[in-house]
PDB file of C-alpha atoms and ligand atoms in Angstrom:
ATOM      1  CA  UNK Q   1    -103.387 120.057  32.904  1.00  0.00           C
ATOM      2  CA  UNK Q   2    -105.244 122.385  35.296  1.00  0.00           C
ATOM      3  CA  UNK Q   3    -104.914 126.182  35.478  1.00  0.00           C
ATOM      4  CA  UNK Q   4    -105.142 126.390  39.258  1.00  0.00           C
ATOM      5  CA  UNK Q   5    -105.664 124.305  42.380  1.00  0.00           C
ATOM      6  CA  UNK Q   6    -105.648 124.659  46.193  1.00  0.00           C
ATOM      7  CA  UNK Q   7    -103.971 122.201  48.529  1.00  0.00           C
ATOM      8  CA  UNK Q   8    -104.531 121.294  52.208  1.00  0.00           C
ATOM      9  CA  UNK Q   9    -101.094 120.793  53.804  1.00  0.00           C
ATOM     10  CA  UNK Q  10    -101.175 119.147  57.250  1.00  0.00           C
ATOM     11  CA  UNK Q  11     -98.934 119.495  60.292  1.00  0.00           C
ATOM     12  CA  UNK Q  12     -97.408 116.346  61.765  1.00  0.00           C
ATOM     13  CA  UNK Q  13     -95.813 114.965  64.916  1.00  0.00           C
ATOM     14  CA  UNK Q  14     -92.497 113.173  64.453  1.00  0.00           C
ATOM     15  CA  UNK Q  15     -90.252 110.840  66.467  1.00  0.00           C
ATOM     16  CA  UNK Q  16     -93.068 109.599  68.783  1.00  0.00           C
ATOM     17  CA  UNK Q  17     -90.316 109.218  71.407  1.00  0.00           C
ATOM     18  CA  UNK Q  18     -89.200 105.825  70.213  1.00  0.00           C
ATOM     19  CA  UNK Q  19     -88.434 106.456  66.520  1.00  0.00           C
ATOM     20  CA  UNK Q  20     -86.073 109.400  66.104  1.00  0.00           C
ATOM     21  CA  UNK Q  21     -86.252 110.340  62.387  1.00  0.00           C
ATOM     22  CA  UNK Q  22     -88.205 107.105  61.835  1.00  0.00           C
ATOM     23  CA  UNK Q  23     -91.825 107.682  62.936  1.00  0.00           C
ATOM     24  CA  UNK Q  24     -94.422 110.391  62.399  1.00  0.00           C
ATOM     25  CA  UNK Q  25     -98.178 110.892  62.248  1.00  0.00           C
ATOM     26  CA  UNK Q  26    -100.462 113.333  60.465  1.00  0.00           C
ATOM     27  CA  UNK Q  27    -102.571 115.911  62.339  1.00  0.00           C
ATOM     28  CA  UNK Q  28    -106.124 116.759  61.351  1.00  0.00           C
ATOM     29  CA  UNK Q  29    -106.711 120.211  62.886  1.00  0.00           C
ATOM     30  CA  UNK Q  30    -103.515 122.144  62.027  1.00  0.00           C
ATOM     31  CA  UNK Q  31    -102.660 122.895  58.401  1.00  0.00           C
ATOM     32  CA  UNK Q  32    -101.558 125.421  55.788  1.00  0.00           C
ATOM     33  CA  UNK Q  33    -103.421 126.151  52.568  1.00  0.00           C
ATOM     34  CA  UNK Q  34    -101.466 126.698  49.342  1.00  0.00           C
ATOM     35  CA  UNK Q  35    -102.765 127.920  45.992  1.00  0.00           C
ATOM     36  CA  UNK Q  36    -101.124 127.029  42.673  1.00  0.00           C
ATOM     37  CA  UNK Q  37    -101.659 128.887  39.405  1.00  0.00           C
ATOM     38  CA  UNK Q  38    -100.222 128.347  35.915  1.00  0.00           C
ATOM     39  CA  UNK Q  39     -98.342 131.403  34.603  1.00  0.00           C
ATOM     40  CA  UNK Q  40     -96.804 132.082  31.182  1.00  0.00           C
ATOM     41  CA  UNK Q  41     -93.179 132.509  32.250  1.00  0.00           C
ATOM     42  CA  UNK Q  42     -91.456 129.135  32.845  1.00  0.00           C
ATOM     43  CA  UNK Q  43     -90.270 128.474  36.412  1.00  0.00           C
ATOM     44  CA  UNK Q  44     -91.616 128.603  39.979  1.00  0.00           C
ATOM     45  CA  UNK Q  45     -92.709 131.942  41.452  1.00  0.00           C
ATOM     46  CA  UNK Q  46     -94.138 133.165  44.737  1.00  0.00           C
ATOM     47  CA  UNK Q  47     -97.520 134.898  44.808  1.00  0.00           C
ATOM     48  CA  UNK Q  48     -99.329 136.148  47.920  1.00  0.00           C
ATOM     49  CA  UNK Q  49     -97.814 135.215  51.295  1.00  0.00           C
ATOM     50  CA  UNK Q  50    -100.208 135.417  54.237  1.00  0.00           C
ATOM     51  CA  UNK Q  51    -100.116 134.153  57.827  1.00  0.00           C
ATOM     52  CA  UNK Q  52     -96.762 133.431  59.477  1.00  0.00           C
ATOM     53  CA  UNK Q  53     -93.726 134.867  57.737  1.00  0.00           C
ATOM     54  CA  UNK Q  54     -91.812 132.687  55.234  1.00  0.00           C
ATOM     55  CA  UNK Q  55     -88.893 133.617  52.937  1.00  0.00           C
ATOM     56  CA  UNK Q  56     -90.122 135.650  49.948  1.00  0.00           C
ATOM     57  CA  UNK Q  57     -87.159 134.693  47.749  1.00  0.00           C
ATOM     58  CA  UNK Q  58     -87.930 131.549  45.724  1.00  0.00           C
ATOM     59  CA  UNK Q  59     -84.429 130.079  46.181  1.00  0.00           C
ATOM     60  CA  UNK Q  60     -84.841 130.247  49.993  1.00  0.00           C
ATOM     61  CA  UNK Q  61     -88.471 129.249  50.164  1.00  0.00           C
ATOM     62  CA  UNK Q  62     -89.093 125.596  51.099  1.00  0.00           C
ATOM     63  CA  UNK Q  63     -92.222 125.271  48.953  1.00  0.00           C
ATOM     64  CA  UNK Q  64     -90.514 126.748  45.874  1.00  0.00           C
ATOM     65  CA  UNK Q  65     -87.438 124.545  46.251  1.00  0.00           C
ATOM     66  CA  UNK Q  66     -89.582 121.394  46.584  1.00  0.00           C
ATOM     67  CA  UNK Q  67     -91.842 122.457  43.678  1.00  0.00           C
ATOM     68  CA  UNK Q  68     -88.849 123.236  41.424  1.00  0.00           C
ATOM     69  CA  UNK Q  69     -87.289 119.890  42.285  1.00  0.00           C
ATOM     70  CA  UNK Q  70     -90.439 118.050  41.165  1.00  0.00           C
ATOM     71  CA  UNK Q  71     -90.835 120.237  38.073  1.00  0.00           C
ATOM     72  CA  UNK Q  72     -87.252 119.290  37.104  1.00  0.00           C
ATOM     73  CA  UNK Q  73     -88.442 115.654  36.948  1.00  0.00           C
ATOM     74  CA  UNK Q  74     -91.137 116.623  34.422  1.00  0.00           C
ATOM     75  CA  UNK Q  75     -90.300 116.414  30.772  1.00  0.00           C
ATOM     76  CA  UNK Q  76     -91.138 120.008  29.804  1.00  0.00           C
ATOM     77  CA  UNK Q  77     -89.309 123.294  30.183  1.00  0.00           C
ATOM     78  CA  UNK Q  78     -92.195 125.640  29.309  1.00  0.00           C
ATOM     79  CA  UNK Q  79     -94.218 125.292  32.550  1.00  0.00           C
ATOM     80  CA  UNK Q  80     -94.614 128.275  34.884  1.00  0.00           C
ATOM     81  CA  UNK Q  81     -96.259 128.004  38.306  1.00  0.00           C
ATOM     82  CA  UNK Q  82     -97.074 130.670  40.897  1.00  0.00           C
ATOM     83  CA  UNK Q  83     -97.472 129.517  44.512  1.00  0.00           C
ATOM     84  CA  UNK Q  84     -99.415 131.501  47.117  1.00  0.00           C
ATOM     85  CA  UNK Q  85     -99.034 130.385  50.718  1.00  0.00           C
ATOM     86  CA  UNK Q  86    -101.389 130.896  53.643  1.00  0.00           C
ATOM     87  CA  UNK Q  87     -98.948 129.838  56.389  1.00  0.00           C
ATOM     88  CA  UNK Q  88    -100.999 128.812  59.414  1.00  0.00           C
ATOM     89  CA  UNK Q  89     -98.459 126.453  61.029  1.00  0.00           C
ATOM     90  CA  UNK Q  90     -95.936 128.500  62.976  1.00  0.00           C
ATOM     91  CA  UNK Q  91     -92.347 127.830  61.820  1.00  0.00           C
ATOM     92  CA  UNK Q  92     -90.151 126.418  64.590  1.00  0.00           C
ATOM     93  CA  UNK Q  93     -93.137 124.946  66.451  1.00  0.00           C
ATOM     94  CA  UNK Q  94     -92.150 121.271  66.261  1.00  0.00           C
ATOM     95  CA  UNK Q  95     -95.206 120.158  64.286  1.00  0.00           C
ATOM     96  CA  UNK Q  96     -93.645 119.965  60.846  1.00  0.00           C
ATOM     97  CA  UNK Q  97     -94.224 123.475  59.522  1.00  0.00           C
ATOM     98  CA  UNK Q  98     -91.496 123.102  56.888  1.00  0.00           C
ATOM     99  CA  UNK Q  99     -92.662 119.595  55.946  1.00  0.00           C
ATOM    100  CA  UNK Q 100     -96.208 120.885  55.376  1.00  0.00           C
ATOM    101  CA  UNK Q 101     -94.815 123.465  52.918  1.00  0.00           C
ATOM    102  CA  UNK Q 102     -92.637 120.907  51.134  1.00  0.00           C
ATOM    103  CA  UNK Q 103     -95.315 118.193  50.958  1.00  0.00           C
ATOM    104  CA  UNK Q 104     -97.999 120.698  49.913  1.00  0.00           C
ATOM    105  CA  UNK Q 105     -95.726 122.029  47.169  1.00  0.00           C
ATOM    106  CA  UNK Q 106     -95.117 118.688  45.492  1.00  0.00           C
ATOM    107  CA  UNK Q 107     -98.786 117.661  45.750  1.00  0.00           C
ATOM    108  CA  UNK Q 108     -99.721 121.063  44.285  1.00  0.00           C
ATOM    109  CA  UNK Q 109     -97.388 120.638  41.293  1.00  0.00           C
ATOM    110  CA  UNK Q 110     -98.556 117.058  40.717  1.00  0.00           C
ATOM    111  CA  UNK Q 111    -102.225 118.113  40.931  1.00  0.00           C
ATOM    112  CA  UNK Q 112    -101.761 121.103  38.610  1.00  0.00           C
ATOM    113  CA  UNK Q 113     -99.899 119.078  35.998  1.00  0.00           C
ATOM    114  CA  UNK Q 114    -102.232 116.077  36.439  1.00  0.00           C
ATOM    115  CA  UNK Q 115     -99.018 114.078  36.202  1.00  0.00           C
ATOM    116  CA  UNK Q 116     -98.189 110.587  37.431  1.00  0.00           C
ATOM    117  CA  UNK Q 117     -95.205 111.020  39.738  1.00  0.00           C
ATOM    118  CA  UNK Q 118     -94.334 108.036  41.935  1.00  0.00           C
ATOM    119  CA  UNK Q 119     -94.550 108.298  45.730  1.00  0.00           C
ATOM    120  CA  UNK Q 120     -90.750 108.056  45.794  1.00  0.00           C
ATOM    121  CA  UNK Q 121     -90.369 111.019  43.408  1.00  0.00           C
ATOM    122  CA  UNK Q 122     -92.767 113.103  45.522  1.00  0.00           C
ATOM    123  CA  UNK Q 123     -90.896 112.168  48.687  1.00  0.00           C
ATOM    124  CA  UNK Q 124     -87.431 112.941  47.319  1.00  0.00           C
ATOM    125  CA  UNK Q 125     -88.512 116.353  45.963  1.00  0.00           C
ATOM    126  CA  UNK Q 126     -90.259 117.235  49.231  1.00  0.00           C
ATOM    127  CA  UNK Q 127     -87.033 116.293  51.027  1.00  0.00           C
ATOM    128  CA  UNK Q 128     -85.123 118.741  48.803  1.00  0.00           C
ATOM    129  CA  UNK Q 129     -87.346 121.424  50.375  1.00  0.00           C
ATOM    130  CA  UNK Q 130     -87.041 120.062  53.937  1.00  0.00           C
ATOM    131  CA  UNK Q 131     -83.267 120.060  53.593  1.00  0.00           C
ATOM    132  CA  UNK Q 132     -83.029 123.839  53.224  1.00  0.00           C
ATOM    133  CA  UNK Q 133     -85.092 124.279  56.405  1.00  0.00           C
ATOM    134  CA  UNK Q 134     -83.371 121.852  58.736  1.00  0.00           C
ATOM    135  CA  UNK Q 135     -80.099 120.992  56.994  1.00  0.00           C
ATOM    136  CA  UNK Q 136     -81.042 117.338  56.915  1.00  0.00           C
ATOM    137  CA  UNK Q 137     -83.105 114.910  54.777  1.00  0.00           C
ATOM    138  CA  UNK Q 138     -85.160 113.340  57.563  1.00  0.00           C
ATOM    139  CA  UNK Q 139     -88.595 112.215  56.316  1.00  0.00           C
ATOM    140  CA  UNK Q 140     -90.480 111.693  59.582  1.00  0.00           C
ATOM    141  CA  UNK Q 141     -92.609 114.824  59.076  1.00  0.00           C
ATOM    142  CA  UNK Q 142     -92.592 114.739  55.266  1.00  0.00           C
ATOM    143  CA  UNK Q 143     -93.969 111.176  55.034  1.00  0.00           C
ATOM    144  CA  UNK Q 144     -97.113 111.701  57.160  1.00  0.00           C
ATOM    145  CA  UNK Q 145     -97.644 115.158  55.597  1.00  0.00           C
ATOM    146  CA  UNK Q 146     -97.602 113.467  52.170  1.00  0.00           C
ATOM    147  CA  UNK Q 147     -99.299 110.157  52.880  1.00  0.00           C
ATOM    148  CA  UNK Q 148    -101.254 110.647  56.143  1.00  0.00           C
ATOM    149  CA  UNK Q 149    -101.571 108.037  58.963  1.00  0.00           C
ATOM    150  CA  UNK Q 150     -98.700 106.914  61.182  1.00  0.00           C
ATOM    151  CA  UNK Q 151     -95.679 106.269  58.969  1.00  0.00           C
ATOM    152  CA  UNK Q 152     -92.530 104.297  59.603  1.00  0.00           C
ATOM    153  CA  UNK Q 153     -89.556 105.616  57.658  1.00  0.00           C
ATOM    154  CA  UNK Q 154     -86.991 102.984  56.833  1.00  0.00           C
ATOM    155  CA  UNK Q 155     -83.853 105.006  56.214  1.00  0.00           C
ATOM    156  CA  UNK Q 156     -80.881 103.430  54.485  1.00  0.00           C
ATOM    157  CA  UNK Q 157     -79.442 104.857  51.267  1.00  0.00           C
ATOM    158  CA  UNK Q 158     -82.913 106.092  50.348  1.00  0.00           C
ATOM    159  CA  UNK Q 159     -86.164 106.253  52.301  1.00  0.00           C
ATOM    160  CA  UNK Q 160     -88.910 103.655  52.193  1.00  0.00           C
ATOM    161  CA  UNK Q 161     -92.212 104.611  53.767  1.00  0.00           C
ATOM    162  CA  UNK Q 162     -94.336 102.019  55.534  1.00  0.00           C
ATOM    163  CA  UNK Q 163     -97.792 103.225  56.681  1.00  0.00           C
ATOM    164  CA  UNK Q 164     -98.672 101.515  59.979  1.00  0.00           C
ATOM    165  CA  UNK Q 165    -102.340 100.567  60.258  1.00  0.00           C
ATOM    166  CA  UNK Q 166    -103.977 100.095  63.656  1.00  0.00           C
ATOM    167  CA  UNK Q 167    -107.487  99.389  64.943  1.00  0.00           C
ATOM    168  CA  UNK Q 168    -106.825 101.431  68.096  1.00  0.00           C
ATOM    169  CA  UNK Q 169    -108.931 104.579  68.466  1.00  0.00           C
ATOM    170  CA  UNK Q 170    -105.926 106.912  68.690  1.00  0.00           C
ATOM    171  CA  UNK Q 171    -106.386 110.623  69.389  1.00  0.00           C
ATOM    172  CA  UNK Q 172    -103.612 113.144  69.860  1.00  0.00           C
ATOM    173  CA  UNK Q 173    -103.270 116.254  71.989  1.00  0.00           C
ATOM    174  CA  UNK Q 174    -100.509 118.742  71.131  1.00  0.00           C
ATOM    175  CA  UNK Q 175     -99.526 121.611  73.425  1.00  0.00           C
ATOM    176  CA  UNK Q 176     -97.573 124.329  71.646  1.00  0.00           C
ATOM    177  CA  UNK Q 177     -95.915 126.942  73.831  1.00  0.00           C
ATOM    178  CA  UNK Q 178     -95.187 129.854  71.523  1.00  0.00           C
ATOM    179  CA  UNK Q 179     -91.417 129.946  71.660  1.00  0.00           C
ATOM    180  CA  UNK Q 180     -89.317 129.038  68.621  1.00  0.00           C
ATOM    181  CA  UNK Q 181     -86.853 126.157  68.490  1.00  0.00           C
ATOM    182  CA  UNK Q 182     -84.906 125.795  65.237  1.00  0.00           C
ATOM    183  CA  UNK Q 183     -84.661 122.151  64.171  1.00  0.00           C
ATOM    184  CA  UNK Q 184     -81.147 122.621  62.776  1.00  0.00           C
ATOM    185  CA  UNK Q 185     -79.881 123.965  66.137  1.00  0.00           C
ATOM    186  CA  UNK Q 186     -81.752 121.343  68.119  1.00  0.00           C
ATOM    187  CA  UNK Q 187     -80.267 118.568  65.977  1.00  0.00           C
ATOM    188  CA  UNK Q 188     -76.818 120.104  66.368  1.00  0.00           C
ATOM    189  CA  UNK Q 189     -77.061 119.709  70.156  1.00  0.00           C
ATOM    190  CA  UNK Q 190     -77.587 115.929  69.934  1.00  0.00           C
ATOM    191  CA  UNK Q 191     -74.674 113.506  70.363  1.00  0.00           C
ATOM    192  CA  UNK Q 192     -73.077 112.232  67.137  1.00  0.00           C
ATOM    193  CA  UNK Q 193     -72.656 108.782  68.650  1.00  0.00           C
ATOM    194  CA  UNK Q 194     -74.567 106.719  71.198  1.00  0.00           C
ATOM    195  CA  UNK Q 195     -73.425 103.702  73.179  1.00  0.00           C
ATOM    196  CA  UNK Q 196     -74.245 100.168  72.075  1.00  0.00           C
ATOM    197  CA  UNK Q 197     -76.301  99.739  75.264  1.00  0.00           C
ATOM    198  CA  UNK Q 198     -78.446 102.780  74.413  1.00  0.00           C
ATOM    199  CA  UNK Q 199     -78.776 101.677  70.778  1.00  0.00           C
ATOM    200  CA  UNK Q 200     -80.000  98.210  71.822  1.00  0.00           C
ATOM    201  CA  UNK Q 201     -82.613  99.753  74.141  1.00  0.00           C
ATOM    202  CA  UNK Q 202     -83.799 102.154  71.439  1.00  0.00           C
ATOM    203  CA  UNK Q 203     -83.986  99.745  68.497  1.00  0.00           C
ATOM    204  CA  UNK Q 204     -85.676  96.985  70.527  1.00  0.00           C
ATOM    205  CA  UNK Q 205     -88.192  99.579  71.753  1.00  0.00           C
ATOM    206  CA  UNK Q 206     -88.923 100.735  68.182  1.00  0.00           C
ATOM    207  CA  UNK Q 207     -89.421  97.133  67.052  1.00  0.00           C
ATOM    208  CA  UNK Q 208     -91.705  96.504  70.053  1.00  0.00           C
ATOM    209  CA  UNK Q 209     -93.671  99.690  69.428  1.00  0.00           C
ATOM    210  CA  UNK Q 210     -94.210  98.811  65.755  1.00  0.00           C
ATOM    211  CA  UNK Q 211     -95.310  95.265  66.601  1.00  0.00           C
ATOM    212  CA  UNK Q 212     -97.640  96.643  69.303  1.00  0.00           C
ATOM    213  CA  UNK Q 213     -99.243  99.085  66.878  1.00  0.00           C
ATOM    214  CA  UNK Q 214     -99.859  96.365  64.299  1.00  0.00           C
ATOM    215  CA  UNK Q 215    -101.392  94.033  66.926  1.00  0.00           C
ATOM    216  CA  UNK Q 216    -103.393  96.791  68.708  1.00  0.00           C
ATOM    217  CA  UNK Q 217    -101.487  96.177  71.935  1.00  0.00           C
ATOM    218  CA  UNK Q 218    -101.814  99.435  73.874  1.00  0.00           C
ATOM    219  CA  UNK Q 219     -99.929  98.187  76.921  1.00  0.00           C
ATOM    220  CA  UNK Q 220     -96.878  97.156  74.858  1.00  0.00           C
ATOM    221  CA  UNK Q 221     -96.961 100.449  72.928  1.00  0.00           C
ATOM    222  CA  UNK Q 222     -96.880 102.363  76.187  1.00  0.00           C
ATOM    223  CA  UNK Q 223     -94.086 100.181  77.533  1.00  0.00           C
ATOM    224  CA  UNK Q 224     -91.967 100.734  74.414  1.00  0.00           C
ATOM    225  CA  UNK Q 225     -92.566 104.463  73.740  1.00  0.00           C
ATOM    226  CA  UNK Q 226     -89.362 105.676  75.365  1.00  0.00           C
ATOM    227  CA  UNK Q 227     -86.772 108.076  74.030  1.00  0.00           C
ATOM    228  CA  UNK Q 228     -83.236 107.280  75.201  1.00  0.00           C
ATOM    229  CA  UNK Q 229     -81.528 109.611  72.706  1.00  0.00           C
ATOM    230  CA  UNK Q 230     -83.149 113.003  72.060  1.00  0.00           C
ATOM    231  CA  UNK Q 231     -85.466 113.649  75.025  1.00  0.00           C
ATOM    232  CA  UNK Q 232     -82.708 113.577  77.678  1.00  0.00           C
ATOM    233  CA  UNK Q 233     -80.943 116.403  75.781  1.00  0.00           C
ATOM    234  CA  UNK Q 234     -83.945 118.358  74.519  1.00  0.00           C
ATOM    235  CA  UNK Q 235     -86.349 118.395  77.451  1.00  0.00           C
ATOM    236  CA  UNK Q 236     -84.394 121.158  79.209  1.00  0.00           C
ATOM    237  CA  UNK Q 237     -85.333 123.573  76.401  1.00  0.00           C
ATOM    238  CA  UNK Q 238     -89.084 122.890  76.803  1.00  0.00           C
ATOM    239  CA  UNK Q 239     -90.659 124.976  79.581  1.00  0.00           C
ATOM    240  CA  UNK Q 240     -92.593 122.905  82.165  1.00  0.00           C
ATOM    241  CA  UNK Q 241     -91.798 119.636  80.373  1.00  0.00           C
ATOM    242  CA  UNK Q 242     -92.039 117.480  83.488  1.00  0.00           C
ATOM    243  CA  UNK Q 243     -95.282 119.041  84.789  1.00  0.00           C
ATOM    244  CA  UNK Q 244     -96.855 118.677  81.344  1.00  0.00           C
ATOM    245  CA  UNK Q 245     -95.764 115.042  81.195  1.00  0.00           C
ATOM    246  CA  UNK Q 246     -97.100 114.249  84.642  1.00  0.00           C
ATOM    247  CA  UNK Q 247    -100.392 116.034  83.944  1.00  0.00           C
ATOM    248  CA  UNK Q 248    -100.960 114.306  80.589  1.00  0.00           C
ATOM    249  CA  UNK Q 249    -100.170 110.824  81.909  1.00  0.00           C
ATOM    250  CA  UNK Q 250    -102.246 111.238  85.078  1.00  0.00           C
ATOM    251  CA  UNK Q 251    -105.188 112.465  82.942  1.00  0.00           C
ATOM    252  CA  UNK Q 252    -105.154 109.248  80.916  1.00  0.00           C
ATOM    253  CA  UNK Q 253    -102.678 109.706  78.039  1.00  0.00           C
ATOM    254  CA  UNK Q 254    -100.670 106.547  77.416  1.00  0.00           C
ATOM    255  CA  UNK Q 255     -97.744 108.262  75.665  1.00  0.00           C
ATOM    256  CA  UNK Q 256     -96.306 111.729  76.189  1.00  0.00           C
ATOM    257  CA  UNK Q 257     -93.210 113.274  74.636  1.00  0.00           C
ATOM    258  CA  UNK Q 258     -91.581 116.007  72.578  1.00  0.00           C
ATOM    259  CA  UNK Q 259     -93.102 116.612  69.155  1.00  0.00           C
ATOM    260  CA  UNK Q 260     -90.181 116.634  66.724  1.00  0.00           C
ATOM    261  CA  UNK Q 261     -87.523 118.959  68.072  1.00  0.00           C
ATOM    262  CA  UNK Q 262     -90.070 120.904  70.194  1.00  0.00           C
ATOM    263  CA  UNK Q 263     -91.214 123.176  71.736  1.00  0.00           C
ATOM    264  CA  UNK Q 264     -94.544 121.401  71.080  1.00  0.00           C
ATOM    265  CA  UNK Q 265     -95.229 118.309  73.161  1.00  0.00           C
ATOM    266  CA  UNK Q 266     -97.714 115.593  72.279  1.00  0.00           C
ATOM    267  CA  UNK Q 267     -99.849 113.036  74.064  1.00  0.00           C
ATOM    268  CA  UNK Q 268    -101.503 109.990  72.533  1.00  0.00           C
ATOM    269  CA  UNK Q 269    -104.778 108.785  74.015  1.00  0.00           C
ATOM    270  CA  UNK Q 270    -107.179 105.920  73.412  1.00  0.00           C
ATOM    271  CA  UNK Q 271    -110.555 107.493  72.601  1.00  0.00           C
ATOM    272  CA  UNK Q 272    -111.831 111.023  72.168  1.00  0.00           C
ATOM    273  CA  UNK Q 273    -113.114 111.344  75.762  1.00  0.00           C
ATOM    274  CA  UNK Q 274    -109.661 110.736  77.234  1.00  0.00           C
ATOM    275  CA  UNK Q 275    -108.082 113.137  74.728  1.00  0.00           C
ATOM    276  CA  UNK Q 276    -110.576 115.852  75.751  1.00  0.00           C
ATOM    277  CA  UNK Q 277    -109.678 115.280  79.413  1.00  0.00           C
ATOM    278  CA  UNK Q 278    -105.949 115.499  78.669  1.00  0.00           C
ATOM    279  CA  UNK Q 279    -106.442 118.665  76.592  1.00  0.00           C
ATOM    280  CA  UNK Q 280    -108.410 120.293  79.423  1.00  0.00           C
ATOM    281  CA  UNK Q 281    -105.742 119.412  82.008  1.00  0.00           C
ATOM    282  CA  UNK Q 282    -102.871 120.697  79.861  1.00  0.00           C
ATOM    283  CA  UNK Q 283    -104.825 123.859  79.116  1.00  0.00           C
ATOM    284  CA  UNK Q 284    -105.430 124.460  82.823  1.00  0.00           C
ATOM    285  CA  UNK Q 285    -101.739 123.943  83.624  1.00  0.00           C
ATOM    286  CA  UNK Q 286    -100.485 126.248  80.871  1.00  0.00           C
ATOM    287  CA  UNK Q 287    -102.964 129.003  81.753  1.00  0.00           C
ATOM    288  CA  UNK Q 288    -101.050 129.378  85.023  1.00  0.00           C
ATOM    289  CA  UNK Q 289     -97.776 130.013  83.114  1.00  0.00           C
ATOM    290  CA  UNK Q 290     -96.721 133.260  81.388  1.00  0.00           C
ATOM    291  CA  UNK Q 291     -95.977 131.801  77.929  1.00  0.00           C
ATOM    292  CA  UNK Q 292     -98.714 132.038  75.267  1.00  0.00           C
ATOM    293  CA  UNK Q 293     -99.771 128.615  74.002  1.00  0.00           C
ATOM    294  CA  UNK Q 294    -102.147 126.673  71.773  1.00  0.00           C
ATOM    295  CA  UNK Q 295    -103.652 123.239  72.242  1.00  0.00           C
ATOM    296  CA  UNK Q 296    -104.526 121.046  69.264  1.00  0.00           C
ATOM    297  CA  UNK Q 297    -106.438 117.796  69.376  1.00  0.00           C
ATOM    298  CA  UNK Q 298    -107.973 115.340  66.959  1.00  0.00           C
ATOM    299  CA  UNK Q 299    -107.754 111.979  65.270  1.00  0.00           C
ATOM    300  CA  UNK Q 300    -104.660 110.943  63.360  1.00  0.00           C
ATOM    301  CA  UNK Q 301    -105.527 112.025  59.821  1.00  0.00           C
ATOM    302  CA  UNK Q 302    -105.646 109.202  57.327  1.00  0.00           C
ATOM    303  CA  UNK Q 303    -104.945 111.355  54.266  1.00  0.00           C
ATOM    304  CA  UNK Q 304    -101.929 113.590  53.695  1.00  0.00           C
ATOM    305  CA  UNK Q 305    -101.735 116.775  51.590  1.00  0.00           C
ATOM    306  CA  UNK Q 306    -104.527 116.875  49.013  1.00  0.00           C
ATOM    307  CA  UNK Q 307    -106.551 119.127  46.759  1.00  0.00           C
ATOM    308  CA  UNK Q 308    -109.447 121.081  48.255  1.00  0.00           C
ATOM    309  CA  UNK Q 309    -112.102 122.720  46.146  1.00  0.00           C
TER     310      UNK Q 309
HETATM  311  N1  HSE E   1     -86.761 113.949  63.637  1.00  0.00           N
HETATM  312  C1  HSE E   1     -86.528 115.353  63.585  1.00  0.00           C
HETATM  313  C2  HSE E   1     -85.781 115.796  64.832  1.00  0.00           C
HETATM  314  C3  HSE E   1     -87.844 116.058  63.503  1.00  0.00           C
HETATM  315  O1  HSE E   1     -86.211 115.400  65.908  1.00  0.00           O
HETATM  316  O2  HSE E   1     -84.791 116.499  64.717  1.00  0.00           O
HETATM  317  C4  HSE E   1     -87.754 117.547  63.505  1.00  0.00           C
HETATM  318  O3  HSE E   1     -87.956 118.047  62.225  1.00  0.00           O
END
């Protein structure tokens, strides 16, 4: 068992238009850092909190709830852990801020204890944390934050995570306008039911997108990456959505959409040169608008939350 460790906890983009609650990928250039320290008193405690504000009460803090959930699966009652959080991913940004905390927490506890938890145990405990943030156990940010890559989440009674390999040279661009959209409210605005016609379009598109990714078929991916469910409702709450979309696609992105529940939007590009062009165009467009913003760009990260030295 270690006395302390530090964990890199990545942001993520979920939904990818076509897979509401079912697809997500891991970012490489946006992350939190969390520090874990053994303490004498049994339980989970908060230490220093820096960066963006997070709840300072353990029972309301996503990282503490996820960490406690995993600790409950460990066969000892004498373990005490203090968690310090450097929160660099803005909450309510649409790039999995809560999932980064939850995933980082369970990887931190596992690393500190040098224990052999299964991927399923890590996932379920991280979801216990995600649930207090968004009121729901969706794993489309948690899975890539834990395991990296592009992940497909097969949701039935429990979640099964399928990492989707591809030989395509995929680079993302994320534009984050600095307004806050709460996932729980954004989910509440979605319809409870969709028509059979819409469902057929969406599930055939997700199947096509997955097949395209596995066979490196960029054209089919682009054809399939459509959101018939959430985007029609959510795009009105994202300033300049249509101009951003038009700019990204005309600069060479092959997919553009809302990142999670927004306000961030994402573009996927083949190759770093195209991604740089898309980032420059989105930057130029947003500089003309009054809302503060940030642009992120990089390769889909192959590794999720992990120890840093
Ligand atoms: N799939 C989720 C949603 C992601 O769109 O509501 C946000 O956490």
